Coordinates of C-alpha atoms in Angstrom, one line a residue:
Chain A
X1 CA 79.7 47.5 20.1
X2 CA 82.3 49.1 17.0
X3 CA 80.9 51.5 15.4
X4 CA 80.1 52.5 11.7
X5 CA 82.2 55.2 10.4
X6 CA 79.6 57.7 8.1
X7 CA 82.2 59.8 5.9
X8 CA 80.0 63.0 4.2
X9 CA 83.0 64.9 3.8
X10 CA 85.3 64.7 1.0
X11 CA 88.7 64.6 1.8
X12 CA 91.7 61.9 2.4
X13 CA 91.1 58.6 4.3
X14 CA 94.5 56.8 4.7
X15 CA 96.5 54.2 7.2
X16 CA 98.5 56.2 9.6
X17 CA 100.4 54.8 12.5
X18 CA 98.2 51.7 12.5
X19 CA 95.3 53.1 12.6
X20 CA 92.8 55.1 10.5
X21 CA 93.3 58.8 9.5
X22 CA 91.0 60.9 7.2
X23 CA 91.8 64.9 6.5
X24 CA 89.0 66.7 5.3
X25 CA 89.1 69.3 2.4
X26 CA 89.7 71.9 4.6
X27 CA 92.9 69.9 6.0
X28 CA 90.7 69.2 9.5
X29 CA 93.0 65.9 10.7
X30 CA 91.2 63.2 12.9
X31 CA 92.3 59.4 13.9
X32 CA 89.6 56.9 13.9
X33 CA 90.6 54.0 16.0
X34 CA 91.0 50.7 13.9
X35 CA 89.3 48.1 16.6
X36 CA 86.6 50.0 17.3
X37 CA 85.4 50.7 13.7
X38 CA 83.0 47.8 12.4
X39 CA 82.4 48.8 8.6
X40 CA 82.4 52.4 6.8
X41 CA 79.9 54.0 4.5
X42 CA 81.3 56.7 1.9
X43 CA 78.7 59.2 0.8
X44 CA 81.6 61.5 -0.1
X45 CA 84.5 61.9 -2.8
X46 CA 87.5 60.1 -0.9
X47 CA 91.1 59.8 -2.2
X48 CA 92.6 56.6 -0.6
X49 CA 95.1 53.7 -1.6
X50 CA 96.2 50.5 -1.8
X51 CA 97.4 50.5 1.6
X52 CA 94.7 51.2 3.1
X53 CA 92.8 48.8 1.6
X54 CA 95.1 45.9 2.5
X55 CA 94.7 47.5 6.4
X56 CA 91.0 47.2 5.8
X57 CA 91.4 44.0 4.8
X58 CA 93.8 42.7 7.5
X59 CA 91.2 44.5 10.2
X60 CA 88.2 42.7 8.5
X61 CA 85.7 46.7 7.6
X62 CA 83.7 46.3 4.6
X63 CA 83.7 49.4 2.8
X64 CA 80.2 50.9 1.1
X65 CA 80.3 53.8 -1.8
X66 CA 77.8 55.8 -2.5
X67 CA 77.7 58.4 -5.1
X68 CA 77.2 61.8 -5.2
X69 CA 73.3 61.4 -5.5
X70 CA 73.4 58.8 -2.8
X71 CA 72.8 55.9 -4.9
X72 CA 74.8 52.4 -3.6
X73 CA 78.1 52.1 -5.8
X74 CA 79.6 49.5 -4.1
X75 CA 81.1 47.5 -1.5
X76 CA 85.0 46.7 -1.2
X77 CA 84.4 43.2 0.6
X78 CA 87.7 41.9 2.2
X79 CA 88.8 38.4 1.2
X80 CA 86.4 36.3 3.5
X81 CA 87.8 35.8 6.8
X82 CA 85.2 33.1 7.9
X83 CA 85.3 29.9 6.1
X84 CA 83.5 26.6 6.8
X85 CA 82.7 24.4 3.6
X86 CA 80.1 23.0 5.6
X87 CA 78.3 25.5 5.6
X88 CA 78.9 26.7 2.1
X89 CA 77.5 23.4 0.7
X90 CA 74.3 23.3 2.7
X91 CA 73.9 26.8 1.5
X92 CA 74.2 26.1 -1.8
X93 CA 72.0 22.8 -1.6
X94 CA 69.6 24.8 -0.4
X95 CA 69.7 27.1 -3.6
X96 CA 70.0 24.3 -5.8
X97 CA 67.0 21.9 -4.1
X98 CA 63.7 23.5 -5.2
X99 CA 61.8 22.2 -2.3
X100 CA 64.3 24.3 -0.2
X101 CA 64.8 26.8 -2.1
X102 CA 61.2 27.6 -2.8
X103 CA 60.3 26.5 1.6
X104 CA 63.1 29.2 2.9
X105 CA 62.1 32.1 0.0
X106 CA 58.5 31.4 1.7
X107 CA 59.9 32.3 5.1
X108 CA 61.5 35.4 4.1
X109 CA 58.4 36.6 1.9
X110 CA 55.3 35.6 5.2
X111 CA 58.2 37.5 7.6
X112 CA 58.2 40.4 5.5
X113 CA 54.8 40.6 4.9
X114 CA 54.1 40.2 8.9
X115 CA 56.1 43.3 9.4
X116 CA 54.7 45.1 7.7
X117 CA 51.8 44.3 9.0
X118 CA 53.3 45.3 12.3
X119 CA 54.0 48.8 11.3
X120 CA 50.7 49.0 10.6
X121 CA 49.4 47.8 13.3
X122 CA 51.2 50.0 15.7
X123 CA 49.9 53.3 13.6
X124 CA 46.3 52.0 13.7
X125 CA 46.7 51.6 17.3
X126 CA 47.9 54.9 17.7
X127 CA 44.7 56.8 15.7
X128 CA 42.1 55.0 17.3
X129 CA 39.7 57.2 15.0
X130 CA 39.8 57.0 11.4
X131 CA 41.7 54.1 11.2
X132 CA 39.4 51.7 8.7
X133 CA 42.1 52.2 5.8
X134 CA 44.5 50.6 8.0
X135 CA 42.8 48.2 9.2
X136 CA 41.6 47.0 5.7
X137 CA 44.8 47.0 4.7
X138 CA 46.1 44.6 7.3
X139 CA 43.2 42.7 6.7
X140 CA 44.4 42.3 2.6
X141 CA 48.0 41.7 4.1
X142 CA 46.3 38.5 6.0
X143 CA 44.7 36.7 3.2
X144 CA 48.2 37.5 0.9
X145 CA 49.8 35.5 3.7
X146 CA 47.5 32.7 3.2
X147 CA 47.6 32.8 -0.6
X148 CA 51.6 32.3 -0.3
X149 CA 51.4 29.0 0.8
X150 CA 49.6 28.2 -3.1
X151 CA 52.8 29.6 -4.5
X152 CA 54.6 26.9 -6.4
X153 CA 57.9 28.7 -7.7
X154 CA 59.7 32.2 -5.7
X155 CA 58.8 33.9 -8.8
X156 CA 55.0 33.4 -7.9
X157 CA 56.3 34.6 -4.4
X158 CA 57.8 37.6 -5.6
X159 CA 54.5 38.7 -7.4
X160 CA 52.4 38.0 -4.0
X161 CA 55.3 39.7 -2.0
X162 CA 54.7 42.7 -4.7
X163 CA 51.6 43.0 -4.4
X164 CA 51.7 42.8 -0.5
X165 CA 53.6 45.8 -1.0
X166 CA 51.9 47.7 -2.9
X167 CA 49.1 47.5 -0.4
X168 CA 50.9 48.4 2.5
X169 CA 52.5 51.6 0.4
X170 CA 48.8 52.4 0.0
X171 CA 48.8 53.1 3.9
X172 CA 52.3 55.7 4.0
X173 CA 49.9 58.6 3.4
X174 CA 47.4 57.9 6.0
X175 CA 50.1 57.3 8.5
X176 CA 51.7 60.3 7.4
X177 CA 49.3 63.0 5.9
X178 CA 52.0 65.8 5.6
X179 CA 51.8 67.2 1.6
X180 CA 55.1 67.9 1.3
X181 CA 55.4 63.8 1.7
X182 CA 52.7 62.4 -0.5
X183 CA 53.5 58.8 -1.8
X184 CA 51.8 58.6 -5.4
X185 CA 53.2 55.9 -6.2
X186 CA 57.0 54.0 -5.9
X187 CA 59.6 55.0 -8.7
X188 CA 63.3 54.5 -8.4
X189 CA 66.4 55.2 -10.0
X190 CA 65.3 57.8 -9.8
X191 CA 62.7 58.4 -6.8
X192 CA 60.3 61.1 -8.5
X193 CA 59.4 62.5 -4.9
X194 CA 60.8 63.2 -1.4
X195 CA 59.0 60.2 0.1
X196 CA 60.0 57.7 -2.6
X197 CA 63.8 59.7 -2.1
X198 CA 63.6 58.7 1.1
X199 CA 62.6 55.2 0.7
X200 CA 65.5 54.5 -1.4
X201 CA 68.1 56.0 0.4
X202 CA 67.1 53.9 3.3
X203 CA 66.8 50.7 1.4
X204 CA 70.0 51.1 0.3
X205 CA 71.2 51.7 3.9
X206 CA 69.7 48.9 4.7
X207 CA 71.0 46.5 2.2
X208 CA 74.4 47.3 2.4
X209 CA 74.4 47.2 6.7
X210 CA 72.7 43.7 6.4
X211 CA 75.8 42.8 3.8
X212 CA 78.6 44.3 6.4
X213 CA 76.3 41.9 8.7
X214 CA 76.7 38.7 6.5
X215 CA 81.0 39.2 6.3
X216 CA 81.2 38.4 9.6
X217 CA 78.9 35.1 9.0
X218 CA 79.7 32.1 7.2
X219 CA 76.9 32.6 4.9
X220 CA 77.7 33.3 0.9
X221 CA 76.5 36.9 0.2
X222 CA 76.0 36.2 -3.4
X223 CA 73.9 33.0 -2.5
X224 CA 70.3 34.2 -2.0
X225 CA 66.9 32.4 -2.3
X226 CA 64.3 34.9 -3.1
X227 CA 66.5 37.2 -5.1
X228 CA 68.0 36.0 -8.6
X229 CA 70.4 38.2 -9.2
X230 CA 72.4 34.8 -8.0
X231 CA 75.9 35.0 -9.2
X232 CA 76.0 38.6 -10.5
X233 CA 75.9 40.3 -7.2
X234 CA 74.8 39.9 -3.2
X235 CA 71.7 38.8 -3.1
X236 CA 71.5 37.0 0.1
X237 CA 71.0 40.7 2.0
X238 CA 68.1 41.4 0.1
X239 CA 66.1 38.6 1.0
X240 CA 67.2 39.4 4.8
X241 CA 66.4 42.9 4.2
X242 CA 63.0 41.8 3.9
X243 CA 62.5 41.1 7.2
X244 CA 64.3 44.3 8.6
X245 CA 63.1 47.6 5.9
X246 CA 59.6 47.9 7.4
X247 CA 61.3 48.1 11.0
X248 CA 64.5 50.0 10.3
X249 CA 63.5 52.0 6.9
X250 CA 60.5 52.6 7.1
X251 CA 59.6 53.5 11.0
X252 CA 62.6 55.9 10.6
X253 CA 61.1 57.4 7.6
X254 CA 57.6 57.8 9.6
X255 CA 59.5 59.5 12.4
X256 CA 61.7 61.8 10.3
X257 CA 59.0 63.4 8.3
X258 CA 56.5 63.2 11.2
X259 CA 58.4 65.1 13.8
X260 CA 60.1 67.5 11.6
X261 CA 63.0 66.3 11.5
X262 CA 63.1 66.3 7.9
X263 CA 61.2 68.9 5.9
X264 CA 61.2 69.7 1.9
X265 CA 64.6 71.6 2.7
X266 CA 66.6 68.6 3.1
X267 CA 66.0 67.8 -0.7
X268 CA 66.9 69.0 -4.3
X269 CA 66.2 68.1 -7.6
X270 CA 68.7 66.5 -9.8
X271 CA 69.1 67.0 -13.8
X272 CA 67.7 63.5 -14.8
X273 CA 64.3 65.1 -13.0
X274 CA 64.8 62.8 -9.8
X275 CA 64.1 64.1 -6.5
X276 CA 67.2 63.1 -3.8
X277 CA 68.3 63.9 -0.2
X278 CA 70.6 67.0 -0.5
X279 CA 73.8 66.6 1.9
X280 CA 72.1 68.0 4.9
X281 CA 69.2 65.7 5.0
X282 CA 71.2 63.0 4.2
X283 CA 73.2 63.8 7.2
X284 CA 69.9 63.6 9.4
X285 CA 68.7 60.8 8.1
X286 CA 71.8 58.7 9.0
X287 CA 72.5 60.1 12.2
X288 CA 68.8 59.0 13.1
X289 CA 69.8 55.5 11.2
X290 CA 72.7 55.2 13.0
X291 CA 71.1 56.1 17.1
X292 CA 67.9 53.8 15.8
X293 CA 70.2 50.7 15.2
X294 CA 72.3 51.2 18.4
X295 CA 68.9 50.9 20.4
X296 CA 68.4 47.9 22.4
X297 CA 65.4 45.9 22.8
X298 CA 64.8 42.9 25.1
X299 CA 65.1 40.1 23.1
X300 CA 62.7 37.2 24.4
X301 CA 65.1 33.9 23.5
X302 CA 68.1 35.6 25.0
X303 CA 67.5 37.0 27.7
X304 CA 69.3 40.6 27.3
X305 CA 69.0 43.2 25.7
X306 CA 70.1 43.3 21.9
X307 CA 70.8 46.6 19.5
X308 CA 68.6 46.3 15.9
X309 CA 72.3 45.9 15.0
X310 CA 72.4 43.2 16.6
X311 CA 69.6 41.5 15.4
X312 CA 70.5 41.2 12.4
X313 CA 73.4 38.9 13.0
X314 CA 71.1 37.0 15.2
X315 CA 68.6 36.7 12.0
X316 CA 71.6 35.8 10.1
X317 CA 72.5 32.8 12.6
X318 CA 68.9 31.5 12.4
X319 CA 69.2 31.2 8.8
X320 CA 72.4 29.5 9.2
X321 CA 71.3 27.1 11.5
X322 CA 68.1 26.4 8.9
X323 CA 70.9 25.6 6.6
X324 CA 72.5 23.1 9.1
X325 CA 69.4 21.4 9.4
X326 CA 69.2 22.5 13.2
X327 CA 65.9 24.7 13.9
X328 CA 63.5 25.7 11.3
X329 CA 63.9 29.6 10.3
X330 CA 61.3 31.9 11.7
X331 CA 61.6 35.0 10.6
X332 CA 62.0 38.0 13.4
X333 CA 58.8 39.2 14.4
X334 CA 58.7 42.8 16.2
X335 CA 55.7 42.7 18.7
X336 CA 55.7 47.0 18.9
Chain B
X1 CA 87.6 15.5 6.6
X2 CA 88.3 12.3 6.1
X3 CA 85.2 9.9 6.5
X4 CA 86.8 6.7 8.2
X5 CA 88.6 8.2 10.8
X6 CA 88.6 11.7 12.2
X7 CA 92.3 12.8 13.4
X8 CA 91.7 13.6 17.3
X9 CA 93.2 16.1 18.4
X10 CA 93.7 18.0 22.1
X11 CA 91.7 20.2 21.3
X12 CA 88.9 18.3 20.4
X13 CA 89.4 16.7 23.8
X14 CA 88.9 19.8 25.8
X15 CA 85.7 20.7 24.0
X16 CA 84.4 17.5 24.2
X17 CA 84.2 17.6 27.9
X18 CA 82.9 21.3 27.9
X19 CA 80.1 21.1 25.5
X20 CA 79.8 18.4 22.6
X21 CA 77.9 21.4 20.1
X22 CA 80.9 23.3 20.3
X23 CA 83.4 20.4 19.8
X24 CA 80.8 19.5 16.4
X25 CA 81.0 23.0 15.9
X26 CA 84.6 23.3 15.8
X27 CA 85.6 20.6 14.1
X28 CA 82.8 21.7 11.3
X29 CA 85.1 24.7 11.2
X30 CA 82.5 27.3 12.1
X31 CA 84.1 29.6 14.6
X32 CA 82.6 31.1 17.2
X33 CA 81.8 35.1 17.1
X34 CA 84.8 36.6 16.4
X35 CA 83.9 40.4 18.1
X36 CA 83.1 38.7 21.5
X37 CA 85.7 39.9 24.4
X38 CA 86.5 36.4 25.7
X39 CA 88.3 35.5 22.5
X40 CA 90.0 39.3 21.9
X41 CA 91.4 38.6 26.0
X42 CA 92.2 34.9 24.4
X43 CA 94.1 36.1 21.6
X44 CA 95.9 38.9 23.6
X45 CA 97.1 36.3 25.6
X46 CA 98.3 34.0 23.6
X47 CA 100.4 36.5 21.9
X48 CA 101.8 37.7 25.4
X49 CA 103.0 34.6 26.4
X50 CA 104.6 33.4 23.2
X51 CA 106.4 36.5 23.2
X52 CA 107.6 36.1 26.9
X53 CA 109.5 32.7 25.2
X54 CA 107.2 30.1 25.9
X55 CA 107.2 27.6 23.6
X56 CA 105.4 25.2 22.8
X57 CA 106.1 21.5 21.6
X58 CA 104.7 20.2 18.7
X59 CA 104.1 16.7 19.0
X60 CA 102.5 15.5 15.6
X61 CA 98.8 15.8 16.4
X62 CA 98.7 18.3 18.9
X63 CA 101.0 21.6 20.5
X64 CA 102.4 20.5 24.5
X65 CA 102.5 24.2 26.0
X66 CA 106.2 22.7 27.5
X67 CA 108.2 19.9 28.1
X68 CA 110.8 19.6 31.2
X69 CA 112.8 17.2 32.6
X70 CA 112.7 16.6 36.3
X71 CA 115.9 14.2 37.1
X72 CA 115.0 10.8 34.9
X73 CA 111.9 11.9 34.3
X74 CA 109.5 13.7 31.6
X75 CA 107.3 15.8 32.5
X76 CA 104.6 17.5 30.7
X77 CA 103.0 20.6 31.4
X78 CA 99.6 21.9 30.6
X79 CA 98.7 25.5 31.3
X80 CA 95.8 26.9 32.1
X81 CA 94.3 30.2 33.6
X82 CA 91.7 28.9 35.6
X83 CA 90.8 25.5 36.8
X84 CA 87.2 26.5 35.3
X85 CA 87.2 23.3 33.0
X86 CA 89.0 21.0 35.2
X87 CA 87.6 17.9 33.6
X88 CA 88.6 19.1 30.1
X89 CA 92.6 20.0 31.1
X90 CA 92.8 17.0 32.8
X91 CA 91.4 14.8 29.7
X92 CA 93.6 16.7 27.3
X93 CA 96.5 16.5 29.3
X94 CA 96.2 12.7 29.6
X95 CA 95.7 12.4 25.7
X96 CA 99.0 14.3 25.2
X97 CA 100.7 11.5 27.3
X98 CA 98.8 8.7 25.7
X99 CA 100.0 9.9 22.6
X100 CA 103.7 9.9 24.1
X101 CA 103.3 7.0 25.1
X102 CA 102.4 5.6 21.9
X103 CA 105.8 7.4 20.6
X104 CA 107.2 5.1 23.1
X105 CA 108.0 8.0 25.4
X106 CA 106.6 7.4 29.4
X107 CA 106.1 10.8 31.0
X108 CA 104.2 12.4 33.8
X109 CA 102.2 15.2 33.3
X110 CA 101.5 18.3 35.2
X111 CA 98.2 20.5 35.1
X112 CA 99.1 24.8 36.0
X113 CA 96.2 27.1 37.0
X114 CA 98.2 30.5 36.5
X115 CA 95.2 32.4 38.2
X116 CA 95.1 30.5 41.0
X117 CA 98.7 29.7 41.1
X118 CA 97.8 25.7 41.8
X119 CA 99.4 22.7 40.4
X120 CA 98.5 19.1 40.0
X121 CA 100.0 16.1 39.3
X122 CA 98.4 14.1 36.5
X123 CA 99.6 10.2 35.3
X124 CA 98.3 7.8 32.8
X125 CA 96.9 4.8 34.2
X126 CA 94.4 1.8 32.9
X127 CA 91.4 3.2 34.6
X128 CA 91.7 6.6 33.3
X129 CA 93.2 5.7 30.3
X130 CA 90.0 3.5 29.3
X131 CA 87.9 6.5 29.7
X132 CA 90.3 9.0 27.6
X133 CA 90.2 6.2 24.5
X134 CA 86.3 5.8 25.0
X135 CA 85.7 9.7 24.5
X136 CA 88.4 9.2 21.7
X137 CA 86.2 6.4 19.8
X138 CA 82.6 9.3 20.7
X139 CA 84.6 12.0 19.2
X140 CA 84.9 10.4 16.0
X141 CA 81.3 9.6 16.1
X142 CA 80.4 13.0 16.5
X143 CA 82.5 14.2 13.5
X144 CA 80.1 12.0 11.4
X145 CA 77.1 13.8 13.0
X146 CA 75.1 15.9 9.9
X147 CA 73.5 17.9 12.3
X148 CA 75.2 19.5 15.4
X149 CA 73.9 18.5 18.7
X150 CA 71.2 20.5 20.0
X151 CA 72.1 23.2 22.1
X152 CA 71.7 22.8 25.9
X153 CA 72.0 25.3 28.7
X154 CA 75.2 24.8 31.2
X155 CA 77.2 26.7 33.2
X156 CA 79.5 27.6 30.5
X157 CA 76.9 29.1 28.3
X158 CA 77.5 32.5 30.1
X159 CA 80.8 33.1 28.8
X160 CA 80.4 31.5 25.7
X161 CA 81.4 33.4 22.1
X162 CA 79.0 30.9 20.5
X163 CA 75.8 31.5 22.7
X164 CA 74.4 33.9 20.3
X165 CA 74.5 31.6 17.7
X166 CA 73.2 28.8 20.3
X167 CA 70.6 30.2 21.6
X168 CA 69.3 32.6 18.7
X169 CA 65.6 31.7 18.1
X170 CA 65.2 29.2 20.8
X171 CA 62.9 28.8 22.9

């Protein structure tokens, strides 16, 4: 498997005897070999240039900025390398047919909404005692999935999927009952506390991975079904992202905060009154990002063993192949 | 694509005897995954060999991998590294000197497994001929397929830069 390239360090990245080369700021020199490198993530202030770019683009690595605070700035997505109009215009008939549109949106929304049931689930398992919260929660999270099959436009979905969500938010303190971590209630742009920071950050991680996911896909970023910010920017990994924040966001989030990994220290506030990762914590949190998506899992239809990383494409195939007309999409359901 | 006739090509012969998703696949223009191993060895290959000066022959519809000629005769040569998809190089081969043919050029044809360092002698003749124009004539009717054949476990599945896509959500 290549492997995503995490720069934290400012400094120089640049194309140097065909392959990549980044100095940091204190004029440390490493190479990064070129074939094994799948996309990069920039959290840092890099100089770089045209020729790198085109060497980027020739090597097919999508390129992510972040700013200083850690909010998403940006992709540089190569020209596409992957072209079938076949399956441009059965993605785009399924945008533009309502029934479609409105049948696949559905899909995405009762996936999500089973996941995070799932996560749940597993931390209701876990207590054994006190868990009646939980419990009622996923029993709220049941009759929402029944009530989306009423829904007759996505924006009726969207409100269902929101309040889903809000419900299952209702559970992050239970599960985590650490005061340094209380949820309150979500804010962005800015997060107004370290649990909301958190949630954020690892959307946005997660977002942007699913989008280095969909370059190597026939599939349209900008074409999404639930999301209708059509036209203006991706939107297609946003509706996948669905499936995959409860599993790869949140569970992380769960594991960071309840085994230490990631205290009050790893945060600071910022002028605006938002409360954001500092650069240590940041650090963490991608490092454990990065070994939770390289873990495998035995994935039932296959017969081998598959990294989260991995599952995304394969999500992304099953939605292709719903385009087709092949195999209905069924959204990935974790059983743990 | 044009919708009366699809140009066949011998390519489109070789995957047709494989596996007919992959041939509906192809000729849909979806590529298989591009980060699988099989087609990185493929590629490195290919660019080995056409560096080492072997040329190959375009012929209109299709690339001959080389052309010789044996006292009065023509032969045409087909490489391959295995003999893995026997039936496949042996169709494609035999649609290259169809097509000859057709040019009005009469030519034998020769089938190379590098790997095993084999050879085999391949000729044009009614019986097989029939059979090369009837996969021809299915080809065509599987370009016009809106839905690519369902996927179905073979032998060559295994090795296969498609099977993820295949075989992703099925049962």
């Amino acid at each position: 498997m290549k492997k995503t390239l995490y720069i934290t360090r400012s400094g120089v990245l640049k194309r140097k005897e065909n392959t990549l080369f980044f100095v940091d700021e204190d004029g440390k020199r490493k190479f990064i070999p070129v074939e094994d490198t799948n996309d990069i993530f920039i959290f840092s202030e890099i100089d770089l240039n045209t020729k790198l770019l085109d060497f980027l683009s020739q090597k097919s690595i999508c390129v992510h900025f972040f700013n200083y605070y850690g909010y998403y700035t940006g992709t540089y997505y190569p020209r596409e390398h992957l072209n079938a109009g076949h399956v441009i215009l059965k993605q785009s008939e399924a945008y533009l047919d309502k029934k479609l549109r409105l049948d696949l949106a559905r899909r995405f929304i009762s996936g999500s909404i089973n996941q995070m049931k799932q996560v749940l689930r597993y931390y209701a398992n876990r207590r054994k005692e006190n868990n009646e919260l939980l419990l009622g929660i996923i029993e709220e999270l049941n009759s929402s999935l029944l009530k989306l099959n009423n829904a007759e436009t996505v924006e009726e979905l969207m409100a269902f999927e929101g309040h889903a969500r809000e419900n299952y938010y209702r559970g992050f303190d239970e599960i985590i009952r650490n005061d340094d971590f209380q949820f309150g209630k979500r804010s962005k742009r800015p997060p107004l506390n370290r649990l909301n920071a958190l949630i954020s950050f690892g959307n946005s991680l997660c977002y942007t991975m699913i989008l280095s996911e969909i370059y190597k896909t026939y599939l349209d970023p900008r074409i999404g079904f639930l999301h209708s910010t059509n036209f203006r920017r991706f939107s297609l990994n946003l509706d996948v992202a669905e499936i995959f924040k409860p599993i790869m966001v949140d569970r992380l989030i769960f594991q960071l905060i309840n085994k230490r990994m990631i205290t009050q220290k790893d945060f600071e506030k910022e002028h605006g009154g938002g409360i954001l990762l500092n650069d240590k914590g940041r650090r963490t949190f991608l490092e454990q990002m990065e070994s939770r998506m390289r873990t495998t899992v035995n994935h039932r239809h296959l017969g081998k063993n598959v990294s989260y990383r991995r599952l995304i494409r394969l999500e992304l195939y099953k939605i292709q192949k719903h385009l087709l007309g092949e195999k209905p999409y069924e959204p990935y359901a974790s059983l743990w | 694509m044009r919708d009366d006739v699809y140009p066949v090509t011998g390519t489109h012969i070789w995957y047709y005897f494989i596996c007919k998703r992959e041939l509906w696949l192809m000729m849909h223009s979806i590529a298989p995954d591009q980060e699988d191993e099989n087609i990185d060895i493929g590629r490195f290959l290919h660019d080995y060999y056409s560096k080492r000066g072997k040329e190959e022959v375009d012929i209109g519809s299709g690339k001959i991998d080389r052309i010789k000629k044996v006292g009065n005769e023509l032969v045409v040569q087909e490489i391959k590294k295995t003999s893995r998809f026997k039936e496949s190089s042996y169709f494609q081969l035999l649609f290259y000197l169809e097509q000859l043919k057709q040019m009005g050029i009469k030519a034998k044809g020769e089938l190379l497994f590098t790997e095993e360092k084999t050879k085999e002698q391949v000729e044009l003749t009614d019986e097989n001929r029939e059979k090369l124009l009837e996969a021809v004539k299915d080809i065509q009717t599987y370009a016009k397929l809106p839905v690519p054949p369902s996927p179905k476990k073979i032998k060559f599945c295994n090795r296969c830069a498609y099977r993820d896509y295949c075989w992703a959500g099925e049962d």
